[in-house]
Amino acid sequence: MKEKAVTLNDIAEKLNLSTVTISKALRNHPDISLKTTKLIKTIAEEMGYTPNIMARNLSARKSNTIGLVVPKIAHFFFGSIIECVYDLAFQNNYEIILTVSQESVEREKKHLQTLLAMKVDGIIVSITQETTDFSIFDMIERRGVPLVFMDRIPEIANGYNTVRVDDRGGAFKAIEHAINLGYKNIAHFGGYHNINIGRERKAGFLEAMQKYGLEVNESWVTEGGFGENYGYDTFMKLYRENNLPDLIFAVTYPVALGIYMAASEVGLHIPDDIDVICFGNAKVQNFLSPPLSCVDQSTELLSKHAMEMILENIEKREDYEPRQVVVDTNLVLRGTCIRFNKNR
């Protein structure tokens, strides 16, 4: 037989006090002395009392929960984001309700509707690669629920809280570095154009090529997503066409991983036969052969700014002015894109 949940009345009856006194003590109300508060909390713990958080939240009109919507979970970048956000939320007495869209716009919309129904205090979201209808975000704004777009930013983001890395500048750094090594035949395996990271990383690539007067081979500039399969399939297509470049700039680490897999399968060695650099850093890149050079985007800073924005927005509500934060990038050189093989 299940034990009955301990209530405020049970504690009040045991201590011969009113339920109002018990309730105030458990909330550290100044009307109750420290001695009485300590006694009540000790007895409550001994009796196994658990506060009804949902009821308390309804009364206070605050849930101390923040919704987090990410497109993937089995991904180093988003895994690191989740860990950082959870840690920062805990430090500020908030709980995170995590949802994962799996790059599905239908799931994303359902998750957002569920979070609204759960009365979360705010929402942090990184949109899917399919998201083109932004009406759900307009509805969230109309309801007055604080919203922060992080990393992947929709085109309607003007006037919203946004935090992202300098995708264009980071891509430019990578290509400029490669050009200075002597590379000219450079490909870009890019992401979808409807998402800022796809647009901006491609723009940085093209800007660097134009600055140094290098011709852009249109067959080497592709658009197909952010995952391993895209990197693998695009590499194999160019290989079969005998149309491989000297260097590939991959829009994400998973795309670069797909390139590694394809190159290994056809017997080409990185970086001697073909070279690779990517956008996005992951610890596992140190263990690839060779270790992969990349543009590093700080998940710690992205998470920090996103949490600061959402907490301030929750606190100030109507008096809050949305902000747009851009985090700088760093070039991390490992075992690729560190020298140009003239004999290739």
mmCIF file of C-alpha atoms in Angstrom:
data_model
loop_
_atom_site.group_PDB
_atom_site.id
_atom_site.type_symbol
_atom_site.label_atom_id
_atom_site.label_comp_id
_atom_site.label_asym_id
_atom_site.label_seq_id
_atom_site.Cartn_x
_atom_site.Cartn_y
_atom_site.Cartn_z
ATOM 1 C CA MET A 1 0.000 0.000 0.000
ATOM 2 C CA LYS A 2 1.343 3.401 -0.977
ATOM 3 C CA GLU A 3 2.142 5.888 1.767
ATOM 4 C CA LYS A 4 0.016 9.000 1.867
ATOM 5 C CA ALA A 5 1.883 12.207 1.032
ATOM 6 C CA VAL A 6 2.723 14.339 4.054
ATOM 7 C CA THR A 7 0.829 17.646 4.060
ATOM 8 C CA LEU A 8 1.215 20.971 5.840
ATOM 9 C CA ASN A 9 -1.710 19.935 8.047
ATOM 10 C CA ASP A 10 0.199 16.828 9.166
ATOM 11 C CA ILE A 11 3.216 18.909 10.207
ATOM 12 C CA ALA A 12 0.994 21.510 11.898
ATOM 13 C CA GLU A 13 -0.842 18.811 13.871
ATOM 14 C CA LYS A 14 2.423 17.209 15.027
ATOM 15 C CA LEU A 15 3.843 20.535 16.238
ATOM 16 C CA ASN A 16 0.525 21.982 17.418
ATOM 17 C CA LEU A 17 0.986 25.010 15.193
ATOM 18 C CA SER A 18 -1.145 26.590 12.480
ATOM 19 C CA THR A 19 -0.696 25.652 8.822
ATOM 20 C CA VAL A 20 0.000 29.334 8.117
ATOM 21 C CA THR A 21 2.989 29.231 10.481
ATOM 22 C CA ILE A 22 4.253 26.008 8.885
ATOM 23 C CA SER A 23 3.896 27.449 5.377
ATOM 24 C CA LYS A 24 5.687 30.673 6.276
ATOM 25 C CA ALA A 25 8.549 28.841 7.979
ATOM 26 C CA LEU A 26 9.120 26.591 4.977
ATOM 27 C CA ARG A 27 9.350 29.733 2.831
ATOM 28 C CA ASN A 28 11.780 31.442 5.271
ATOM 29 C CA HIS A 29 9.270 34.184 5.999
ATOM 30 C CA PRO A 30 10.632 36.887 8.369
ATOM 31 C CA ASP A 31 7.492 36.664 10.555
ATOM 32 C CA ILE A 32 8.741 33.330 11.908
ATOM 33 C CA SER A 33 11.760 33.176 14.228
ATOM 34 C CA LEU A 34 14.902 31.372 13.100
ATOM 35 C CA LYS A 35 14.522 28.873 15.958
ATOM 36 C CA THR A 36 10.949 27.971 14.981
ATOM 37 C CA THR A 37 11.827 27.848 11.292
ATOM 38 C CA LYS A 38 14.682 25.441 11.982
ATOM 39 C CA LEU A 39 12.437 23.207 14.098
ATOM 40 C CA ILE A 40 9.681 23.118 11.473
ATOM 41 C CA LYS A 41 12.110 22.318 8.656
ATOM 42 C CA THR A 42 13.711 19.531 10.700
ATOM 43 C CA ILE A 43 10.349 17.911 11.488
ATOM 44 C CA ALA A 44 9.171 18.346 7.879
ATOM 45 C CA GLU A 45 12.276 16.552 6.624
ATOM 46 C CA GLU A 46 11.899 13.755 9.184
ATOM 47 C CA MET A 47 8.279 13.252 8.125
ATOM 48 C CA GLY A 48 9.252 13.118 4.449
ATOM 49 C CA TYR A 49 7.412 16.281 3.425
ATOM 50 C CA THR A 50 7.805 17.334 -0.214
ATOM 51 C CA PRO A 51 6.451 20.765 -1.215
ATOM 52 C CA ASN A 52 3.818 20.948 -3.950
ATOM 53 C CA ILE A 53 5.871 22.990 -6.384
ATOM 54 C CA MET A 54 3.124 23.188 -9.005
ATOM 55 C CA ALA A 55 0.660 24.649 -6.514
ATOM 56 C CA ARG A 56 3.284 27.076 -5.229
ATOM 57 C CA ASN A 57 4.085 28.169 -8.769
ATOM 58 C CA LEU A 58 0.433 28.763 -9.597
ATOM 59 C CA SER A 59 0.120 30.918 -6.504
ATOM 60 C CA ALA A 60 3.296 32.868 -7.224
ATOM 61 C CA ARG A 61 2.662 33.004 -11.004
ATOM 62 C CA LYS A 62 6.237 31.890 -11.475
ATOM 63 C CA SER A 63 7.468 28.379 -12.233
ATOM 64 C CA ASN A 64 11.243 28.771 -11.877
ATOM 65 C CA THR A 65 11.526 26.693 -15.037
ATOM 66 C CA ILE A 66 13.063 27.570 -18.396
ATOM 67 C CA GLY A 67 12.346 25.658 -21.588
ATOM 68 C CA LEU A 68 15.287 24.692 -23.788
ATOM 69 C CA VAL A 69 14.676 23.547 -27.375
ATOM 70 C CA VAL A 70 17.631 22.160 -29.340
ATOM 71 C CA PRO A 71 17.712 20.358 -32.701
ATOM 72 C CA LYS A 72 19.945 17.493 -31.551
ATOM 73 C CA ILE A 73 21.212 15.935 -28.348
ATOM 74 C CA ALA A 74 23.732 13.361 -29.644
ATOM 75 C CA HIS A 75 25.992 16.153 -30.868
ATOM 76 C CA PHE A 76 29.017 17.550 -29.041
ATOM 77 C CA PHE A 77 28.087 21.195 -29.627
ATOM 78 C CA PHE A 78 24.512 20.911 -28.372
ATOM 79 C CA GLY A 79 25.503 18.435 -25.669
ATOM 80 C CA SER A 80 27.931 21.021 -24.333
ATOM 81 C CA ILE A 81 25.294 23.772 -24.619
ATOM 82 C CA ILE A 82 22.820 21.671 -22.613
ATOM 83 C CA GLU A 83 25.383 20.963 -19.889
ATOM 84 C CA CYS A 84 26.350 24.637 -19.577
ATOM 85 C CA VAL A 85 22.733 25.856 -19.513
ATOM 86 C CA TYR A 86 21.782 23.270 -16.876
ATOM 87 C CA ASP A 87 24.692 24.347 -14.681
ATOM 88 C CA LEU A 88 23.876 28.056 -14.969
ATOM 89 C CA ALA A 89 20.183 27.421 -14.322
ATOM 90 C CA PHE A 90 20.990 25.421 -11.176
ATOM 91 C CA GLN A 91 23.172 28.259 -9.885
ATOM 92 C CA ASN A 92 20.175 30.592 -10.261
ATOM 93 C CA ASN A 93 17.610 28.252 -8.671
ATOM 94 C CA TYR A 94 15.965 27.364 -11.993
ATOM 95 C CA GLU A 95 15.155 24.011 -13.549
ATOM 96 C CA ILE A 96 15.562 23.330 -17.271
ATOM 97 C CA ILE A 97 12.875 21.521 -19.233
ATOM 98 C CA LEU A 98 14.766 20.059 -22.190
ATOM 99 C CA THR A 99 13.120 19.217 -25.512
ATOM 100 C CA VAL A 100 14.814 17.969 -28.687
ATOM 101 C CA SER A 101 13.323 18.713 -32.113
ATOM 102 C CA GLN A 102 15.480 16.184 -34.019
ATOM 103 C CA GLU A 103 15.624 18.765 -36.860
ATOM 104 C CA SER A 104 11.835 18.397 -37.287
ATOM 105 C CA VAL A 105 9.835 21.611 -37.543
ATOM 106 C CA GLU A 106 6.672 19.739 -36.454
ATOM 107 C CA ARG A 107 8.364 18.540 -33.271
ATOM 108 C CA GLU A 108 9.795 21.988 -32.648
ATOM 109 C CA LYS A 109 6.333 23.570 -32.824
ATOM 110 C CA LYS A 110 4.812 20.901 -30.558
ATOM 111 C CA HIS A 111 7.613 21.306 -28.009
ATOM 112 C CA LEU A 112 7.121 25.071 -27.942
ATOM 113 C CA GLN A 113 3.358 24.680 -27.468
ATOM 114 C CA THR A 114 3.967 22.200 -24.637
ATOM 115 C CA LEU A 115 6.392 24.559 -22.905
ATOM 116 C CA LEU A 116 3.833 27.362 -23.123
ATOM 117 C CA ALA A 117 1.177 25.073 -21.632
ATOM 118 C CA MET A 118 3.581 24.210 -18.801
ATOM 119 C CA LYS A 119 3.853 27.922 -17.995
ATOM 120 C CA VAL A 120 7.642 28.081 -18.176
ATOM 121 C CA ASP A 121 9.099 31.455 -17.249
ATOM 122 C CA GLY A 122 11.102 31.715 -20.490
ATOM 123 C CA ILE A 123 12.307 29.775 -23.513
ATOM 124 C CA ILE A 124 15.742 29.374 -25.123
ATOM 125 C CA VAL A 125 15.634 27.892 -28.614
ATOM 126 C CA SER A 126 17.993 26.876 -31.400
ATOM 127 C CA ILE A 127 15.820 26.361 -34.481
ATOM 128 C CA THR A 128 15.775 23.356 -36.807
ATOM 129 C CA GLN A 129 17.308 23.316 -40.267
ATOM 130 C CA GLU A 130 13.728 23.120 -41.636
ATOM 131 C CA THR A 131 12.255 26.126 -39.812
ATOM 132 C CA THR A 132 10.817 28.704 -42.221
ATOM 133 C CA ASP A 133 7.452 29.459 -40.571
ATOM 134 C CA PHE A 134 8.077 31.709 -37.591
ATOM 135 C CA SER A 135 4.465 32.364 -36.511
ATOM 136 C CA ILE A 136 4.899 30.288 -33.335
ATOM 137 C CA PHE A 137 7.621 32.673 -32.173
ATOM 138 C CA ASP A 138 5.399 35.685 -32.853
ATOM 139 C CA MET A 139 2.732 34.035 -30.682
ATOM 140 C CA ILE A 140 5.256 33.494 -27.877
ATOM 141 C CA GLU A 141 6.178 37.180 -28.028
ATOM 142 C CA ARG A 142 2.515 38.259 -27.978
ATOM 143 C CA ARG A 143 1.987 36.179 -24.843
ATOM 144 C CA GLY A 144 4.834 38.025 -23.173
ATOM 145 C CA VAL A 145 6.974 34.942 -22.581
ATOM 146 C CA PRO A 146 10.707 35.829 -22.609
ATOM 147 C CA LEU A 147 12.441 34.231 -25.594
ATOM 148 C CA VAL A 148 16.107 33.891 -26.576
ATOM 149 C CA PHE A 149 17.356 32.546 -29.898
ATOM 150 C CA MET A 150 20.753 30.888 -29.504
ATOM 151 C CA ASP A 151 23.252 29.863 -32.213
ATOM 152 C CA ARG A 152 20.686 29.214 -34.959
ATOM 153 C CA ILE A 153 18.817 32.459 -35.494
ATOM 154 C CA PRO A 154 15.703 32.866 -37.715
ATOM 155 C CA GLU A 155 15.482 35.636 -40.278
ATOM 156 C CA ILE A 156 12.760 37.381 -38.252
ATOM 157 C CA ALA A 157 15.047 37.773 -35.238
ATOM 158 C CA ASN A 158 15.251 41.594 -35.345
ATOM 159 C CA GLY A 159 13.739 42.800 -32.097
ATOM 160 C CA TYR A 160 14.283 39.475 -30.333
ATOM 161 C CA ASN A 161 16.976 38.360 -27.902
ATOM 162 C CA THR A 162 19.703 36.621 -29.896
ATOM 163 C CA VAL A 163 23.119 35.207 -29.055
ATOM 164 C CA ARG A 164 25.319 33.717 -31.734
ATOM 165 C CA VAL A 165 28.922 33.415 -32.776
ATOM 166 C CA ASP A 166 30.538 35.493 -35.506
ATOM 167 C CA ASP A 167 29.923 32.868 -38.183
ATOM 168 C CA ARG A 168 31.005 35.065 -41.077
ATOM 169 C CA GLY A 169 34.161 36.269 -39.352
ATOM 170 C CA GLY A 170 35.078 32.763 -38.227
ATOM 171 C CA ALA A 171 34.695 31.346 -41.729
ATOM 172 C CA PHE A 172 36.762 34.216 -43.126
ATOM 173 C CA LYS A 173 39.564 33.451 -40.635
ATOM 174 C CA ALA A 174 39.669 29.809 -41.688
ATOM 175 C CA ILE A 175 39.782 30.521 -45.422
ATOM 176 C CA GLU A 176 42.268 33.379 -45.079
ATOM 177 C CA HIS A 177 44.541 31.062 -43.102
ATOM 178 C CA ALA A 178 44.280 28.389 -45.813
ATOM 179 C CA ILE A 179 44.975 30.884 -48.591
ATOM 180 C CA ASN A 180 48.037 32.182 -46.757
ATOM 181 C CA LEU A 181 49.342 28.601 -46.670
ATOM 182 C CA GLY A 182 49.046 28.463 -50.452
ATOM 183 C CA TYR A 183 45.634 26.881 -51.009
ATOM 184 C CA LYS A 184 43.636 28.082 -54.016
ATOM 185 C CA ASN A 185 41.312 25.210 -54.953
ATOM 186 C CA ILE A 186 38.991 25.381 -51.971
ATOM 187 C CA ALA A 187 35.518 23.879 -51.597
ATOM 188 C CA HIS A 188 32.786 24.710 -49.108
ATOM 189 C CA PHE A 189 30.348 22.023 -47.971
ATOM 190 C CA GLY A 190 27.743 24.448 -46.649
ATOM 191 C CA GLY A 191 24.575 24.313 -44.572
ATOM 192 C CA TYR A 192 21.055 25.352 -45.461
ATOM 193 C CA HIS A 193 20.629 28.968 -46.494
ATOM 194 C CA ASN A 194 17.467 29.555 -44.425
ATOM 195 C CA ILE A 195 19.539 29.306 -41.229
ATOM 196 C CA ASN A 196 21.986 32.022 -40.258
ATOM 197 C CA ILE A 197 24.905 29.639 -39.701
ATOM 198 C CA GLY A 198 24.534 28.328 -43.254
ATOM 199 C CA ARG A 199 24.254 31.801 -44.802
ATOM 200 C CA GLU A 200 26.944 33.484 -42.752
ATOM 201 C CA ARG A 201 29.598 30.778 -42.979
ATOM 202 C CA LYS A 202 29.169 30.662 -46.737
ATOM 203 C CA ALA A 203 29.370 34.467 -46.858
ATOM 204 C CA GLY A 204 32.645 34.418 -44.909
ATOM 205 C CA PHE A 205 34.051 31.798 -47.280
ATOM 206 C CA LEU A 206 33.102 33.834 -50.360
ATOM 207 C CA GLU A 207 34.370 37.075 -48.826
ATOM 208 C CA ALA A 208 37.833 35.607 -48.234
ATOM 209 C CA MET A 209 37.989 34.088 -51.722
ATOM 210 C CA GLN A 210 37.010 37.425 -53.253
ATOM 211 C CA LYS A 211 39.464 39.429 -51.141
ATOM 212 C CA TYR A 212 42.372 37.322 -52.375
ATOM 213 C CA GLY A 213 41.145 37.181 -55.965
ATOM 214 C CA LEU A 214 40.551 33.424 -56.054
ATOM 215 C CA GLU A 215 38.072 31.829 -58.427
ATOM 216 C CA VAL A 216 35.104 30.072 -56.833
ATOM 217 C CA ASN A 217 34.253 26.758 -58.479
ATOM 218 C CA GLU A 218 30.458 26.539 -58.216
ATOM 219 C CA SER A 219 30.536 22.733 -58.168
ATOM 220 C CA TRP A 220 32.601 22.935 -54.985
ATOM 221 C CA VAL A 221 30.151 25.190 -53.143
ATOM 222 C CA THR A 222 27.282 22.996 -52.007
ATOM 223 C CA GLU A 223 24.320 23.193 -49.637
ATOM 224 C CA GLY A 224 22.970 20.121 -47.917
ATOM 225 C CA GLY A 225 22.732 20.298 -44.147
ATOM 226 C CA PHE A 226 24.888 19.853 -41.096
ATOM 227 C CA GLY A 227 25.385 16.101 -40.636
ATOM 228 C CA GLU A 228 27.809 13.283 -41.415
ATOM 229 C CA ASN A 229 25.796 11.865 -44.319
ATOM 230 C CA TYR A 230 25.938 15.157 -46.182
ATOM 231 C CA GLY A 231 29.733 15.356 -45.840
ATOM 232 C CA TYR A 232 30.166 11.733 -46.889
ATOM 233 C CA ASP A 233 27.776 11.858 -49.872
ATOM 234 C CA THR A 234 29.114 15.153 -51.243
ATOM 235 C CA PHE A 235 32.721 13.988 -51.019
ATOM 236 C CA MET A 236 31.891 10.713 -52.791
ATOM 237 C CA LYS A 237 30.054 12.567 -55.566
ATOM 238 C CA LEU A 238 33.060 14.801 -56.264
ATOM 239 C CA TYR A 239 35.404 11.819 -56.030
ATOM 240 C CA ARG A 240 33.415 9.838 -58.601
ATOM 241 C CA GLU A 241 33.452 12.883 -60.892
ATOM 242 C CA ASN A 242 37.238 13.214 -60.453
ATOM 243 C CA ASN A 243 36.515 16.742 -59.237
ATOM 244 C CA LEU A 244 38.019 16.945 -55.754
ATOM 245 C CA PRO A 245 39.502 20.249 -54.513
ATOM 246 C CA ASP A 246 42.718 20.613 -52.519
ATOM 247 C CA LEU A 247 40.916 21.717 -49.349
ATOM 248 C CA ILE A 248 37.365 21.421 -48.036
ATOM 249 C CA PHE A 249 35.895 23.884 -45.549
ATOM 250 C CA ALA A 250 33.078 22.017 -43.754
ATOM 251 C CA VAL A 251 30.182 23.970 -42.260
ATOM 252 C CA THR A 252 30.180 21.794 -39.100
ATOM 253 C CA TYR A 253 32.264 19.155 -37.371
ATOM 254 C CA PRO A 254 29.829 16.313 -38.281
ATOM 255 C CA VAL A 255 30.120 17.261 -41.972
ATOM 256 C CA ALA A 256 33.909 17.068 -41.629
ATOM 257 C CA LEU A 257 33.574 13.668 -39.974
ATOM 258 C CA GLY A 258 31.634 12.461 -43.016
ATOM 259 C CA ILE A 259 34.498 13.700 -45.207
ATOM 260 C CA TYR A 260 37.010 11.756 -43.097
ATOM 261 C CA MET A 261 34.924 8.603 -43.486
ATOM 262 C CA ALA A 262 34.638 8.980 -47.264
ATOM 263 C CA ALA A 263 38.325 9.787 -47.769
ATOM 264 C CA SER A 264 39.336 6.739 -45.763
ATOM 265 C CA GLU A 265 36.967 4.530 -47.736
ATOM 266 C CA VAL A 266 38.498 5.493 -51.101
ATOM 267 C CA GLY A 267 42.076 5.335 -49.824
ATOM 268 C CA LEU A 268 42.850 9.060 -49.706
ATOM 269 C CA HIS A 269 44.923 10.406 -46.835
ATOM 270 C CA ILE A 270 44.190 13.631 -44.971
ATOM 271 C CA PRO A 271 46.006 16.058 -45.188
ATOM 272 C CA ASP A 272 48.434 14.695 -47.813
ATOM 273 C CA ASP A 273 45.927 13.855 -50.563
ATOM 274 C CA ILE A 274 43.167 16.261 -49.557
ATOM 275 C CA ASP A 275 42.889 18.668 -46.642
ATOM 276 C CA VAL A 276 40.012 19.641 -44.344
ATOM 277 C CA ILE A 277 39.112 22.390 -41.903
ATOM 278 C CA CYS A 278 35.729 22.876 -40.271
ATOM 279 C CA PHE A 279 33.559 25.243 -38.248
ATOM 280 C CA GLY A 280 32.956 23.965 -34.733
ATOM 281 C CA ASN A 281 35.170 22.437 -32.095
ATOM 282 C CA ALA A 282 34.771 19.096 -30.318
ATOM 283 C CA LYS A 283 37.123 17.278 -27.959
ATOM 284 C CA VAL A 284 36.884 14.179 -30.126
ATOM 285 C CA GLN A 285 38.585 16.074 -32.958
ATOM 286 C CA ASN A 286 41.849 15.618 -31.072
ATOM 287 C CA PHE A 287 41.501 11.864 -31.522
ATOM 288 C CA LEU A 288 40.877 11.839 -35.266
ATOM 289 C CA SER A 289 43.773 10.863 -37.500
ATOM 290 C CA PRO A 290 44.968 13.465 -38.175
ATOM 291 C CA PRO A 291 43.487 15.749 -35.486
ATOM 292 C CA LEU A 292 41.085 18.195 -37.153
ATOM 293 C CA SER A 293 41.741 21.960 -37.260
ATOM 294 C CA CYS A 294 38.683 24.137 -36.784
ATOM 295 C CA VAL A 295 37.009 27.417 -35.966
ATOM 296 C CA ASP A 296 36.187 27.254 -32.257
ATOM 297 C CA GLN A 297 32.860 28.599 -31.011
ATOM 298 C CA SER A 298 32.583 28.911 -27.238
ATOM 299 C CA THR A 299 29.596 26.975 -25.904
ATOM 300 C CA GLU A 300 30.325 28.409 -22.453
ATOM 301 C CA LEU A 301 29.972 32.009 -23.649
ATOM 302 C CA LEU A 302 26.903 31.265 -25.772
ATOM 303 C CA SER A 303 25.197 29.613 -22.793
ATOM 304 C CA LYS A 304 26.271 32.352 -20.376
ATOM 305 C CA HIS A 305 24.870 35.148 -22.539
ATOM 306 C CA ALA A 306 21.656 33.227 -23.265
ATOM 307 C CA MET A 307 21.005 32.585 -19.563
ATOM 308 C CA GLU A 308 21.837 36.163 -18.593
ATOM 309 C CA MET A 309 19.379 37.430 -21.205
ATOM 310 C CA ILE A 310 16.541 35.100 -20.246
ATOM 311 C CA LEU A 311 16.926 35.733 -16.502
ATOM 312 C CA GLU A 312 17.055 39.503 -16.949
ATOM 313 C CA ASN A 313 14.066 39.367 -19.300
ATOM 314 C CA ILE A 314 12.103 37.286 -16.767
ATOM 315 C CA GLU A 315 12.952 39.770 -14.006
ATOM 316 C CA LYS A 316 12.224 42.992 -15.913
ATOM 317 C CA ARG A 317 9.435 41.819 -18.247
ATOM 318 C CA GLU A 318 7.953 44.888 -19.991
ATOM 319 C CA ASP A 319 10.892 47.079 -18.957
ATOM 320 C CA TYR A 320 13.392 44.797 -20.702
ATOM 321 C CA GLU A 321 15.010 45.797 -23.998
ATOM 322 C CA PRO A 322 15.989 42.832 -26.238
ATOM 323 C CA ARG A 323 19.695 42.457 -26.967
ATOM 324 C CA GLN A 324 21.745 40.927 -29.759
ATOM 325 C CA VAL A 325 25.096 39.443 -28.710
ATOM 326 C CA VAL A 326 27.785 38.181 -31.087
ATOM 327 C CA VAL A 327 30.548 35.979 -29.655
ATOM 328 C CA ASP A 328 33.971 36.007 -31.323
ATOM 329 C CA THR A 329 35.665 32.858 -32.649
ATOM 330 C CA ASN A 330 39.180 31.429 -32.523
ATOM 331 C CA LEU A 331 41.129 29.356 -35.018
ATOM 332 C CA VAL A 332 42.346 26.078 -33.483
ATOM 333 C CA LEU A 333 45.106 24.442 -35.522
ATOM 334 C CA ARG A 334 45.791 20.747 -35.084
ATOM 335 C CA GLY A 335 46.855 18.263 -37.747
ATOM 336 C CA THR A 336 45.001 19.590 -40.793
ATOM 337 C CA CYS A 337 45.294 22.817 -42.784
ATOM 338 C CA ILE A 338 48.754 23.542 -41.385
ATOM 339 C CA ARG A 339 50.780 23.275 -44.587
ATOM 340 C CA PHE A 340 50.145 23.106 -48.316
ATOM 341 C CA ASN A 341 51.355 19.977 -50.104
ATOM 342 C CA LYS A 342 52.729 21.279 -53.420
ATOM 343 C CA ASN A 343 53.108 17.733 -54.738
ATOM 344 C CA ARG A 344 49.404 17.003 -54.475
#
